[in-house]
PDB file of C-alpha atoms in Angstrom:
ATOM      1  CA  MET Z   1      12.290  -3.685  24.825  1.00  0.00           C
ATOM      2  CA  SER Z   2      12.456   0.052  23.923  1.00  0.00           C
ATOM      3  CA  ALA Z   3       9.489   1.627  26.185  1.00  0.00           C
ATOM      4  CA  ARG Z   4       8.668   3.335  22.586  1.00  0.00           C
ATOM      5  CA  THR Z   5       8.411   0.065  21.346  1.00  0.00           C
ATOM      6  CA  LYS Z   6       6.419  -0.904  23.814  1.00  0.00           C
ATOM      7  CA  THR Z   7       3.829   1.434  23.375  1.00  0.00           C
ATOM      8  CA  ALA Z   8       3.827   1.327  19.772  1.00  0.00           C
ATOM      9  CA  PHE Z   9       2.432  -2.092  19.550  1.00  0.00           C
ATOM     10  CA  PRO Z  10      -0.178  -2.304  20.957  1.00  0.00           C
ATOM     11  CA  PHE Z  11      -1.532   0.814  19.556  1.00  0.00           C
ATOM     12  CA  LEU Z  12      -0.744  -0.727  16.080  1.00  0.00           C
ATOM     13  CA  ARG Z  13      -2.996  -3.533  16.615  1.00  0.00           C
ATOM     14  CA  ALA Z  14      -5.900  -1.219  17.850  1.00  0.00           C
ATOM     15  CA  LEU Z  15      -5.398   0.119  14.417  1.00  0.00           C
ATOM     16  CA  ASP Z  16      -7.118  -2.404  12.571  1.00  0.00           C
ATOM     17  CA  LEU Z  17     -10.126  -1.596  15.511  1.00  0.00           C
ATOM     18  CA  LEU Z  18     -10.678   1.542  13.803  1.00  0.00           C
ATOM     19  CA  VAL Z  19      -9.898   0.668  10.154  1.00  0.00           C
ATOM     20  CA  ILE Z  20     -12.006  -2.292   9.366  1.00  0.00           C
ATOM     21  CA  PRO Z  21     -15.156  -0.266  10.555  1.00  0.00           C
ATOM     22  CA  MET Z  22     -13.894   2.153   8.153  1.00  0.00           C
ATOM     23  CA  ILE Z  23     -13.597   0.105   5.384  1.00  0.00           C
ATOM     24  CA  LEU Z  24     -17.301  -2.046   6.556  1.00  0.00           C
ATOM     25  CA  VAL Z  25     -18.971   1.843   6.063  1.00  0.00           C
ATOM     26  CA  GLY Z  26     -17.027   2.487   2.741  1.00  0.00           C
ATOM     27  CA  LEU Z  27     -18.452   0.050   1.173  1.00  0.00           C
ATOM     28  CA  TYR Z  28     -22.124   0.279   2.649  1.00  0.00           C
ATOM     29  CA  PHE Z  29     -21.852   3.487   0.896  1.00  0.00           C
ATOM     30  CA  ALA Z  30     -20.515   2.097  -2.410  1.00  0.00           C
ATOM     31  CA  TYR Z  31     -22.426  -0.430  -2.752  1.00  0.00           C
ATOM     32  CA  LEU Z  32     -26.081   0.369  -1.172  1.00  0.00           C
ATOM     33  CA  TYR Z  33     -26.198   3.914  -0.263  1.00  0.00           C
ATOM     34  CA  ALA Z  34     -24.537   5.605  -3.658  1.00  0.00           C
ATOM     35  CA  PRO Z  35     -27.436   5.520  -6.598  1.00  0.00           C
ATOM     36  CA  ARG Z  36     -26.746   2.996 -10.193  1.00  0.00           C
ATOM     37  CA  GLU Z  37     -25.079   5.325 -12.515  1.00  0.00           C
ATOM     38  CA  THR Z  38     -26.463   6.140 -15.399  1.00  0.00           C
ATOM     39  CA  THR Z  39     -24.487   4.757 -18.111  1.00  0.00           C
ATOM     40  CA  MET Z  40     -22.028   1.880 -16.471  1.00  0.00           C
ATOM     41  CA  GLY Z  41     -24.543   0.696 -14.142  1.00  0.00           C
ATOM     42  CA  ASP Z  42     -23.347  -1.215 -11.204  1.00  0.00           C
ATOM     43  CA  VAL Z  43     -20.298  -2.221 -12.341  1.00  0.00           C
ATOM     44  CA  GLN Z  44     -19.302   1.440 -11.839  1.00  0.00           C
ATOM     45  CA  ARG Z  45     -19.149   1.010  -7.967  1.00  0.00           C
ATOM     46  CA  ILE Z  46     -15.967  -0.611  -8.690  1.00  0.00           C
ATOM     47  CA  PHE Z  47     -14.763   3.069  -8.922  1.00  0.00           C
ATOM     48  CA  TYR Z  48     -14.964   4.154  -5.143  1.00  0.00           C
ATOM     49  CA  PHE Z  49     -12.305   1.973  -4.167  1.00  0.00           C
ATOM     50  CA  HIS Z  50     -10.626   2.033  -7.609  1.00  0.00           C
ATOM     51  CA  VAL Z  51     -10.198   6.025  -7.500  1.00  0.00           C
ATOM     52  CA  GLY Z  52      -9.177   5.836  -3.664  1.00  0.00           C
ATOM     53  CA  PHE Z  53      -6.155   3.116  -4.162  1.00  0.00           C
ATOM     54  CA  ALA Z  54      -5.026   4.661  -7.581  1.00  0.00           C
ATOM     55  CA  LEU Z  55      -4.713   8.411  -5.321  1.00  0.00           C
ATOM     56  CA  ASN Z  56      -3.568   6.715  -2.076  1.00  0.00           C
ATOM     57  CA  CYS Z  57      -0.644   4.701  -4.879  1.00  0.00           C
ATOM     58  CA  PHE Z  58       0.049   8.509  -5.991  1.00  0.00           C
ATOM     59  CA  LEU Z  59       0.653   9.601  -2.461  1.00  0.00           C
ATOM     60  CA  ALA Z  60       2.342   6.685  -0.955  1.00  0.00           C
ATOM     61  CA  PHE Z  61       5.072   6.938  -4.028  1.00  0.00           C
ATOM     62  CA  THR Z  62       4.990  10.488  -2.512  1.00  0.00           C
ATOM     63  CA  VAL Z  63       6.500   9.382   0.363  1.00  0.00           C
ATOM     64  CA  VAL Z  64       8.690   7.740  -1.201  1.00  0.00           C
ATOM     65  CA  PHE Z  65      10.532  10.232  -3.196  1.00  0.00           C
ATOM     66  CA  VAL Z  66      10.719  12.682  -0.566  1.00  0.00           C
ATOM     67  CA  SER Z  67      12.048   9.849   2.264  1.00  0.00           C
ATOM     68  CA  SER Z  68      14.591   8.574  -0.706  1.00  0.00           C
ATOM     69  CA  ILE Z  69      16.267  12.161  -1.299  1.00  0.00           C
ATOM     70  CA  GLY Z  70      15.996  12.095   2.416  1.00  0.00           C
ATOM     71  CA  PHE Z  71      18.102   8.709   2.308  1.00  0.00           C
ATOM     72  CA  LEU Z  72      20.662  10.076  -0.346  1.00  0.00           C
ATOM     73  CA  TRP Z  73      21.126  13.766   1.648  1.00  0.00           C
ATOM     74  CA  LYS Z  74      21.318  12.453   5.228  1.00  0.00           C
ATOM     75  CA  GLY Z  75      21.447   8.918   5.385  1.00  0.00           C
ATOM     76  CA  GLY Z  76      19.873   7.223   7.881  1.00  0.00           C
ATOM     77  CA  ARG Z  77      18.010   3.950   8.536  1.00  0.00           C
ATOM     78  CA  ALA Z  78      15.140   5.560   8.998  1.00  0.00           C
ATOM     79  CA  TRP Z  79      14.572   7.466   5.910  1.00  0.00           C
ATOM     80  CA  ASP Z  80      14.935   4.043   4.163  1.00  0.00           C
ATOM     81  CA  ASP Z  81      12.255   2.399   6.406  1.00  0.00           C
ATOM     82  CA  THR Z  82      10.325   5.314   5.689  1.00  0.00           C
ATOM     83  CA  ALA Z  83      10.380   4.696   1.452  1.00  0.00           C
ATOM     84  CA  LEU Z  84      10.385   0.358   1.855  1.00  0.00           C
ATOM     85  CA  ALA Z  85       7.006   0.659   4.130  1.00  0.00           C
ATOM     86  CA  ALA Z  86       6.027   3.673   2.074  1.00  0.00           C
ATOM     87  CA  VAL Z  87       7.388   1.206  -1.665  1.00  0.00           C
ATOM     88  CA  GLU Z  88       5.166  -1.874   0.011  1.00  0.00           C
ATOM     89  CA  VAL Z  89       1.932   0.245   0.221  1.00  0.00           C
ATOM     90  CA  GLY Z  90       2.091   2.210  -3.027  1.00  0.00           C
ATOM     91  CA  PHE Z  91       2.929  -1.203  -4.697  1.00  0.00           C
ATOM     92  CA  LEU Z  92      -0.182  -2.827  -3.175  1.00  0.00           C
ATOM     93  CA  TYR Z  93      -2.394  -0.010  -3.911  1.00  0.00           C
ATOM     94  CA  CYS Z  94      -1.255  -0.123  -7.459  1.00  0.00           C
ATOM     95  CA  THR Z  95      -1.944  -3.800  -8.219  1.00  0.00           C
ATOM     96  CA  LEU Z  96      -5.332  -3.303  -7.118  1.00  0.00           C
ATOM     97  CA  VAL Z  97      -6.162  -0.376  -9.787  1.00  0.00           C
ATOM     98  CA  LEU Z  98      -4.560  -2.063 -11.971  1.00  0.00           C
ATOM     99  CA  LEU Z  99      -6.877  -5.528 -11.154  1.00  0.00           C
ATOM    100  CA  THR Z 100     -10.044  -3.668 -10.491  1.00  0.00           C
ATOM    101  CA  GLY Z 101      -9.424  -1.610 -13.543  1.00  0.00           C
ATOM    102  CA  PRO Z 102      -9.557  -4.298 -16.253  1.00  0.00           C
ATOM    103  CA  VAL Z 103     -12.585  -6.021 -14.316  1.00  0.00           C
ATOM    104  CA  TRP Z 104     -14.338  -2.837 -15.066  1.00  0.00           C
ATOM    105  CA  ALA Z 105     -12.760  -2.038 -18.487  1.00  0.00           C
ATOM    106  CA  ARG Z 106     -13.882  -5.987 -19.521  1.00  0.00           C
ATOM    107  CA  SER Z 107     -17.850  -4.709 -18.364  1.00  0.00           C
ATOM    108  CA  ALA Z 108     -17.752  -1.459 -20.044  1.00  0.00           C
ATOM    109  CA  TRP Z 109     -15.427  -1.334 -23.151  1.00  0.00           C
ATOM    110  CA  GLY Z 110     -15.001  -5.414 -23.928  1.00  0.00           C
ATOM    111  CA  VAL Z 111     -11.657  -5.526 -23.338  1.00  0.00           C
ATOM    112  CA  TRP Z 112      -9.933  -6.581 -20.209  1.00  0.00           C
ATOM    113  CA  TRP Z 113      -6.931  -4.247 -21.291  1.00  0.00           C
ATOM    114  CA  THR Z 114      -5.932  -1.443 -24.073  1.00  0.00           C
ATOM    115  CA  TRP Z 115      -2.749   0.294 -24.350  1.00  0.00           C
ATOM    116  CA  ASP Z 116      -4.136   3.266 -23.333  1.00  0.00           C
ATOM    117  CA  ALA Z 117      -1.804   6.494 -21.631  1.00  0.00           C
ATOM    118  CA  ARG Z 118      -3.461   6.128 -18.264  1.00  0.00           C
ATOM    119  CA  LEU Z 119      -3.013   2.674 -18.300  1.00  0.00           C
ATOM    120  CA  THR Z 120       0.129   2.114 -19.930  1.00  0.00           C
ATOM    121  CA  SER Z 121       1.612   4.680 -17.813  1.00  0.00           C
ATOM    122  CA  THR Z 122      -0.163   2.832 -14.570  1.00  0.00           C
ATOM    123  CA  LEU Z 123       1.705  -0.362 -15.630  1.00  0.00           C
ATOM    124  CA  LEU Z 124       5.261   0.997 -16.248  1.00  0.00           C
ATOM    125  CA  LEU Z 125       4.672   2.708 -12.282  1.00  0.00           C
ATOM    126  CA  TRP Z 126       3.873  -0.398 -11.433  1.00  0.00           C
ATOM    127  CA  LEU Z 127       6.575  -2.303 -13.178  1.00  0.00           C
ATOM    128  CA  ILE Z 128       9.815  -0.074 -11.499  1.00  0.00           C
ATOM    129  CA  PHE Z 129       8.050  -0.402  -8.159  1.00  0.00           C
ATOM    130  CA  ALA Z 130       8.130  -4.303  -8.706  1.00  0.00           C
ATOM    131  CA  SER Z 131      12.265  -3.894  -9.923  1.00  0.00           C
ATOM    132  CA  TYR Z 132      12.660  -1.871  -6.232  1.00  0.00           C
ATOM    133  CA  LEU Z 133      11.170  -4.702  -4.323  1.00  0.00           C
ATOM    134  CA  PHE Z 134      12.726  -7.399  -6.340  1.00  0.00           C
ATOM    135  CA  LEU Z 135      16.000  -5.068  -5.691  1.00  0.00           C
ATOM    136  CA  ARG Z 136      15.559  -5.015  -1.852  1.00  0.00           C
ATOM    137  CA  THR Z 137      14.798  -8.661  -1.876  1.00  0.00           C
ATOM    138  CA  TYR Z 138      17.572 -10.658  -4.206  1.00  0.00           C
ATOM    139  CA  MET Z 139      20.696  -8.057  -3.264  1.00  0.00           C
ATOM    140  CA  ALA Z 140      22.991  -8.070  -0.116  1.00  0.00           C
ATOM    141  CA  GLU Z 141      21.977  -5.892   2.775  1.00  0.00           C
ATOM    142  CA  ASP Z 142      24.298  -3.353   2.313  1.00  0.00           C
ATOM    143  CA  PRO Z 143      24.494   0.540   2.005  1.00  0.00           C
ATOM    144  CA  ARG Z 144      25.129   0.068  -1.380  1.00  0.00           C
ATOM    145  CA  MET Z 145      21.585  -2.046  -2.312  1.00  0.00           C
ATOM    146  CA  ARG Z 146      20.131   1.437   0.100  1.00  0.00           C
ATOM    147  CA  ARG Z 147      21.566   3.944  -2.462  1.00  0.00           C
ATOM    148  CA  TYR Z 148      20.223   2.086  -5.231  1.00  0.00           C
ATOM    149  CA  ALA Z 149      17.348   1.868  -4.387  1.00  0.00           C
ATOM    150  CA  ALA Z 150      16.818   5.022  -3.214  1.00  0.00           C
ATOM    151  CA  ALA Z 151      17.706   6.135  -6.790  1.00  0.00           C
ATOM    152  CA  LEU Z 152      15.715   3.832  -8.222  1.00  0.00           C
ATOM    153  CA  GLY Z 153      12.423   5.046  -5.926  1.00  0.00           C
ATOM    154  CA  ILE Z 154      13.020   8.847  -7.245  1.00  0.00           C
ATOM    155  CA  LEU Z 155      12.983   7.327 -10.711  1.00  0.00           C
ATOM    156  CA  GLY Z 156       9.615   5.352 -10.146  1.00  0.00           C
ATOM    157  CA  ALA Z 157       7.986   8.740  -8.300  1.00  0.00           C
ATOM    158  CA  LEU Z 158       8.653  10.856 -10.700  1.00  0.00           C
ATOM    159  CA  ASN Z 159       6.462   8.782 -13.212  1.00  0.00           C
ATOM    160  CA  VAL Z 160       3.322   9.458 -10.852  1.00  0.00           C
ATOM    161  CA  PRO Z 161       2.610  12.755 -12.532  1.00  0.00           C
ATOM    162  CA  ILE Z 162       2.599  11.146 -16.206  1.00  0.00           C
ATOM    163  CA  VAL Z 163       0.424   8.935 -14.732  1.00  0.00           C
ATOM    164  CA  TYR Z 164      -1.776  11.497 -13.377  1.00  0.00           C
ATOM    165  CA  TYR Z 165      -1.946  14.014 -16.334  1.00  0.00           C
ATOM    166  CA  SER Z 166      -1.998  11.151 -19.034  1.00  0.00           C
ATOM    167  CA  VAL Z 167      -5.823  11.975 -19.327  1.00  0.00           C
ATOM    168  CA  LYS Z 168      -5.226  14.929 -19.965  1.00  0.00           C
ATOM    169  CA  TRP Z 169      -2.002  15.375 -22.122  1.00  0.00           C
ATOM    170  CA  PHE Z 170      -3.127  12.620 -24.149  1.00  0.00           C
ATOM    171  CA  ASN Z 171      -5.963  11.222 -25.951  1.00  0.00           C
ATOM    172  CA  THR Z 172      -7.477   8.398 -23.922  1.00  0.00           C
ATOM    173  CA  GLN Z 173     -10.303   6.254 -23.069  1.00  0.00           C
ATOM    174  CA  HIS Z 174     -10.128   5.970 -19.205  1.00  0.00           C
ATOM    175  CA  PRO Z 175     -13.078   7.894 -17.795  1.00  0.00           C
ATOM    176  CA  THR Z 176     -11.796  11.454 -15.417  1.00  0.00           C
ATOM    177  CA  THR Z 177     -15.768  11.622 -13.812  1.00  0.00           C
ATOM    178  CA  PHE Z 178     -18.799   9.865 -14.126  1.00  0.00           C
ATOM    179  CA  ILE Z 179     -22.016  11.606 -14.417  1.00  0.00           C
ATOM    180  CA  THR Z 180     -25.585  11.041 -14.022  1.00  0.00           C
ATOM    181  CA  GLN Z 181     -29.338  12.140 -15.578  1.00  0.00           C
ATOM    182  CA  ARG Z 182     -28.345  15.926 -14.468  1.00  0.00           C
ATOM    183  CA  GLY Z 183     -25.156  15.720 -16.016  1.00  0.00           C
ATOM    184  CA  LYS Z 184     -22.710  15.830 -12.625  1.00  0.00           C
ATOM    185  CA  LEU Z 185     -21.861  14.062 -10.140  1.00  0.00           C
ATOM    186  CA  ASP Z 186     -24.518  13.045  -7.696  1.00  0.00           C
ATOM    187  CA  PRO Z 187     -24.047  14.271  -4.553  1.00  0.00           C
ATOM    188  CA  GLN Z 188     -24.853  10.687  -3.204  1.00  0.00           C
ATOM    189  CA  MET Z 189     -22.143   9.557  -5.148  1.00  0.00           C
ATOM    190  CA  ALA Z 190     -19.821  12.671  -4.237  1.00  0.00           C
ATOM    191  CA  VAL Z 191     -20.251  11.435  -0.222  1.00  0.00           C
ATOM    192  CA  SER Z 192     -19.487   7.707  -0.977  1.00  0.00           C
ATOM    193  CA  LEU Z 193     -16.536   8.635  -2.778  1.00  0.00           C
ATOM    194  CA  ARG Z 194     -14.926  11.403  -0.290  1.00  0.00           C
ATOM    195  CA  PHE Z 195     -15.962   8.689   2.396  1.00  0.00           C
ATOM    196  CA  CYS Z 196     -14.381   5.460   0.159  1.00  0.00           C
ATOM    197  CA  MET Z 197     -11.524   7.279  -0.277  1.00  0.00           C
ATOM    198  CA  LEU Z 198     -10.862   8.373   3.176  1.00  0.00           C
ATOM    199  CA  ALA Z 199     -10.753   5.085   4.775  1.00  0.00           C
ATOM    200  CA  VAL Z 200      -8.333   3.725   2.047  1.00  0.00           C
ATOM    201  CA  LEU Z 201      -6.653   6.940   3.050  1.00  0.00           C
ATOM    202  CA  ALA Z 202      -6.573   4.947   6.749  1.00  0.00           C
ATOM    203  CA  LEU Z 203      -5.873   1.795   6.005  1.00  0.00           C
ATOM    204  CA  ALA Z 204      -2.795   2.784   3.796  1.00  0.00           C
ATOM    205  CA  VAL Z 205      -1.772   4.592   7.097  1.00  0.00           C
ATOM    206  CA  ALA Z 206      -2.303   1.596   9.195  1.00  0.00           C
ATOM    207  CA  LEU Z 207      -0.432  -0.399   7.020  1.00  0.00           C
ATOM    208  CA  PHE Z 208       2.417   1.685   6.546  1.00  0.00           C
ATOM    209  CA  LEU Z 209       2.688   2.054   9.794  1.00  0.00           C
ATOM    210  CA  LYS Z 210       2.971  -1.305  10.576  1.00  0.00           C
ATOM    211  CA  ARG Z 211       5.468  -2.032   8.161  1.00  0.00           C
ATOM    212  CA  ARG Z 212       7.501   0.574   9.093  1.00  0.00           C
ATOM    213  CA  ALA Z 213       7.439  -0.591  13.159  1.00  0.00           C
ATOM    214  CA  ILE Z 214       8.818  -4.259  11.301  1.00  0.00           C
ATOM    215  CA  GLY Z 215      11.062  -2.476   9.613  1.00  0.00           C
ATOM    216  CA  ARG Z 216      12.258  -0.552  13.140  1.00  0.00           C
ATOM    217  CA  LEU Z 217      12.171  -3.889  15.394  1.00  0.00           C
ATOM    218  CA  GLU Z 218      13.766  -6.222  12.651  1.00  0.00           C
ATOM    219  CA  GLU Z 219      16.395  -3.313  13.753  1.00  0.00           C
ATOM    220  CA  GLU Z 220      16.288  -3.991  17.169  1.00  0.00           C
ATOM    221  CA  ARG Z 221      16.092  -7.853  16.623  1.00  0.00           C
ATOM    222  CA  ASP Z 222      19.540  -7.910  14.703  1.00  0.00           C
ATOM    223  CA  ARG Z 223      21.289  -5.947  17.176  1.00  0.00           C
ATOM    224  CA  LEU Z 224      20.142  -8.112  20.532  1.00  0.00           C
ATOM    225  CA  MET Z 225      21.533 -10.945  18.134  1.00  0.00           C
ATOM    226  CA  ALA Z 226      24.232  -9.064  17.417  1.00  0.00           C
ATOM    227  CA  ALA Z 227      25.229  -8.420  21.081  1.00  0.00           C
ATOM    228  CA  TYR Z 228      24.121 -11.710  22.307  1.00  0.00           C
ATOM    229  CA  GLU Z 229      26.427 -13.824  19.513  1.00  0.00           C
ATOM    230  CA  GLU Z 230      29.214 -11.343  20.709  1.00  0.00           C
ATOM    231  CA  GLY Z 231      28.019 -12.394  24.420  1.00  0.00           C
ATOM    232  CA  GLU Z 232      28.271 -16.047  23.564  1.00  0.00           C
ATOM    233  CA  ILE Z 233      31.827 -16.461  21.953  1.00  0.00           C
ATOM    234  CA  ARG Z 234      33.273 -14.003  24.726  1.00  0.00           C
TER     235      ARG Z 234
ATOM    236  CA  MET A  10     -21.152 -12.556 -16.574  1.00  0.00           C
ATOM    237  CA  SER A  11     -22.712  -9.754 -16.110  1.00  0.00           C
ATOM    238  CA  PRO A  12     -22.038  -6.445 -14.581  1.00  0.00           C
ATOM    239  CA  MET A  13     -22.729  -7.305 -10.906  1.00  0.00           C
ATOM    240  CA  HIS A  14     -20.601 -10.693 -11.680  1.00  0.00           C
ATOM    241  CA  TYR A  15     -17.902  -8.086 -12.636  1.00  0.00           C
ATOM    242  CA  LEU A  16     -18.282  -5.834  -9.435  1.00  0.00           C
ATOM    243  CA  LEU A  17     -18.266  -8.844  -7.251  1.00  0.00           C
ATOM    244  CA  LEU A  18     -14.843 -10.393  -8.998  1.00  0.00           C
ATOM    245  CA  GLY A  19     -13.622  -6.780  -8.713  1.00  0.00           C
ATOM    246  CA  TYR A  20     -14.314  -6.169  -5.039  1.00  0.00           C
ATOM    247  CA  GLY A  21     -13.145  -9.928  -4.497  1.00  0.00           C
ATOM    248  CA  LEU A  22      -9.710  -8.981  -5.950  1.00  0.00           C
ATOM    249  CA  ILE A  23      -9.462  -6.147  -3.354  1.00  0.00           C
ATOM    250  CA  TRP A  24      -9.871  -7.771  -0.076  1.00  0.00           C
ATOM    251  CA  LEU A  25      -8.553 -10.696  -0.616  1.00  0.00           C
ATOM    252  CA  GLY A  26      -5.638  -9.215  -1.920  1.00  0.00           C
ATOM    253  CA  LEU A  27      -5.789  -6.405   1.156  1.00  0.00           C
ATOM    254  CA  GLY A  28      -6.834  -9.141   4.170  1.00  0.00           C
ATOM    255  CA  VAL A  29      -3.631 -11.068   2.737  1.00  0.00           C
ATOM    256  CA  TYR A  30      -1.663  -8.644   3.412  1.00  0.00           C
ATOM    257  CA  LEU A  31      -2.681  -7.309   6.557  1.00  0.00           C
ATOM    258  CA  PHE A  32      -2.479 -10.527   8.016  1.00  0.00           C
ATOM    259  CA  GLN A  33       0.524 -11.631   7.061  1.00  0.00           C
ATOM    260  CA  LEU A  34       1.705  -7.895   8.501  1.00  0.00           C
ATOM    261  CA  ASN A  35       0.272  -8.749  12.263  1.00  0.00           C
ATOM    262  CA  ARG A  36       1.791 -12.126  11.995  1.00  0.00           C
ATOM    263  CA  ARG A  37       5.612 -10.269  11.408  1.00  0.00           C
ATOM    264  CA  LEU A  38       4.738  -7.954  13.551  1.00  0.00           C
ATOM    265  CA  ASP A  39       4.316 -10.804  16.231  1.00  0.00           C
ATOM    266  CA  ARG A  40       6.808 -12.934  15.511  1.00  0.00           C
ATOM    267  CA  VAL A  41       9.368 -10.541  15.685  1.00  0.00           C
ATOM    268  CA  HIS A  42       8.438  -8.692  18.842  1.00  0.00           C
ATOM    269  CA  ARG A  43       8.318 -11.894  20.105  1.00  0.00           C
ATOM    270  CA  ASP A  44      11.976 -12.628  19.032  1.00  0.00           C
ATOM    271  CA  ILE A  45      12.671  -9.348  20.954  1.00  0.00           C
ATOM    272  CA  ALA A  46      11.346 -10.672  23.599  1.00  0.00           C
ATOM    273  CA  GLU A  47      13.329 -13.706  23.748  1.00  0.00           C
ATOM    274  CA  LEU A  48      16.842 -11.957  23.072  1.00  0.00           C
ATOM    275  CA  ARG A  49      16.317  -9.766  25.730  1.00  0.00           C
ATOM    276  CA  GLU A  50      15.746 -12.910  28.263  1.00  0.00           C
ATOM    277  CA  ARG A  51      18.590 -14.687  26.782  1.00  0.00           C
ATOM    278  CA  LEU A  52      20.784 -11.511  27.254  1.00  0.00           C
ATOM    279  CA  GLU A  53      19.643 -11.393  30.613  1.00  0.00           C
ATOM    280  CA  ARG A  54      20.356 -14.593  31.418  1.00  0.00           C
ATOM    281  CA  THR A  55      24.009 -14.185  29.968  1.00  0.00           C
ATOM    282  CA  ARG A  56      25.021 -11.216  32.190  1.00  0.00           C
ATOM    283  CA  ARG A  57      23.464 -12.820  35.427  1.00  0.00           C
ATOM    284  CA  VAL A  58      25.418 -16.428  34.646  1.00  0.00           C
TER     285      VAL A  58
END
């Protein structure tokens, strides 16, 4: 096992010890510390994590964009491993956004789903990256598949600005801010939102590093397996 | 369902999804790490023979 692999392994396991308490503190902020929102009530507390998941999902897909361009330009497994790890984290976060949003919508709007610009473009983003993961799962491992995946990753990531600005460009029901009786974001709400976003970012980094390490280790395992089989044949 | 029930459902979905993914990542990391150690050992043995 390479020295880098040996030192990275305990570090990756220790990341949980940093991230899990941060999430628990985030839950405290979201559930207990932040005041009750005046119009939406308690269900608005979903947003402390919903917003964090959405922004970090955009961040993950931006990493996909950069690393996919890097792969098409320079080649190399490292770029591809980075893109795949970022897609998995971004896709997971996008799924959580699409699950938690309707829970809030059912309570606030009375419907689980509406074909609003923000919701529809987010669903489209999710579908593009679902097809990315299908492509990687069902197509044979070869350089052509990696190139197709990189192209799809770039195409999917180009949808991120459309999702982000959809609330400005189109007439949409999706809220842009939440307010209190004073008419602006309450300081306690702002602190809670910032901390939850930070906790969700820390979790995304931990998941990304773990997933990327798995890709690198699987590569090393395949190389060792090939060397072992070669030795056996001789 | 009351707004509080919706809130609990929303958070339940989040933490269930994340917990399962984190657990699965840790398991994969352990497994691939074990495989590498085992392969290294086997390769060493083959070289010695």
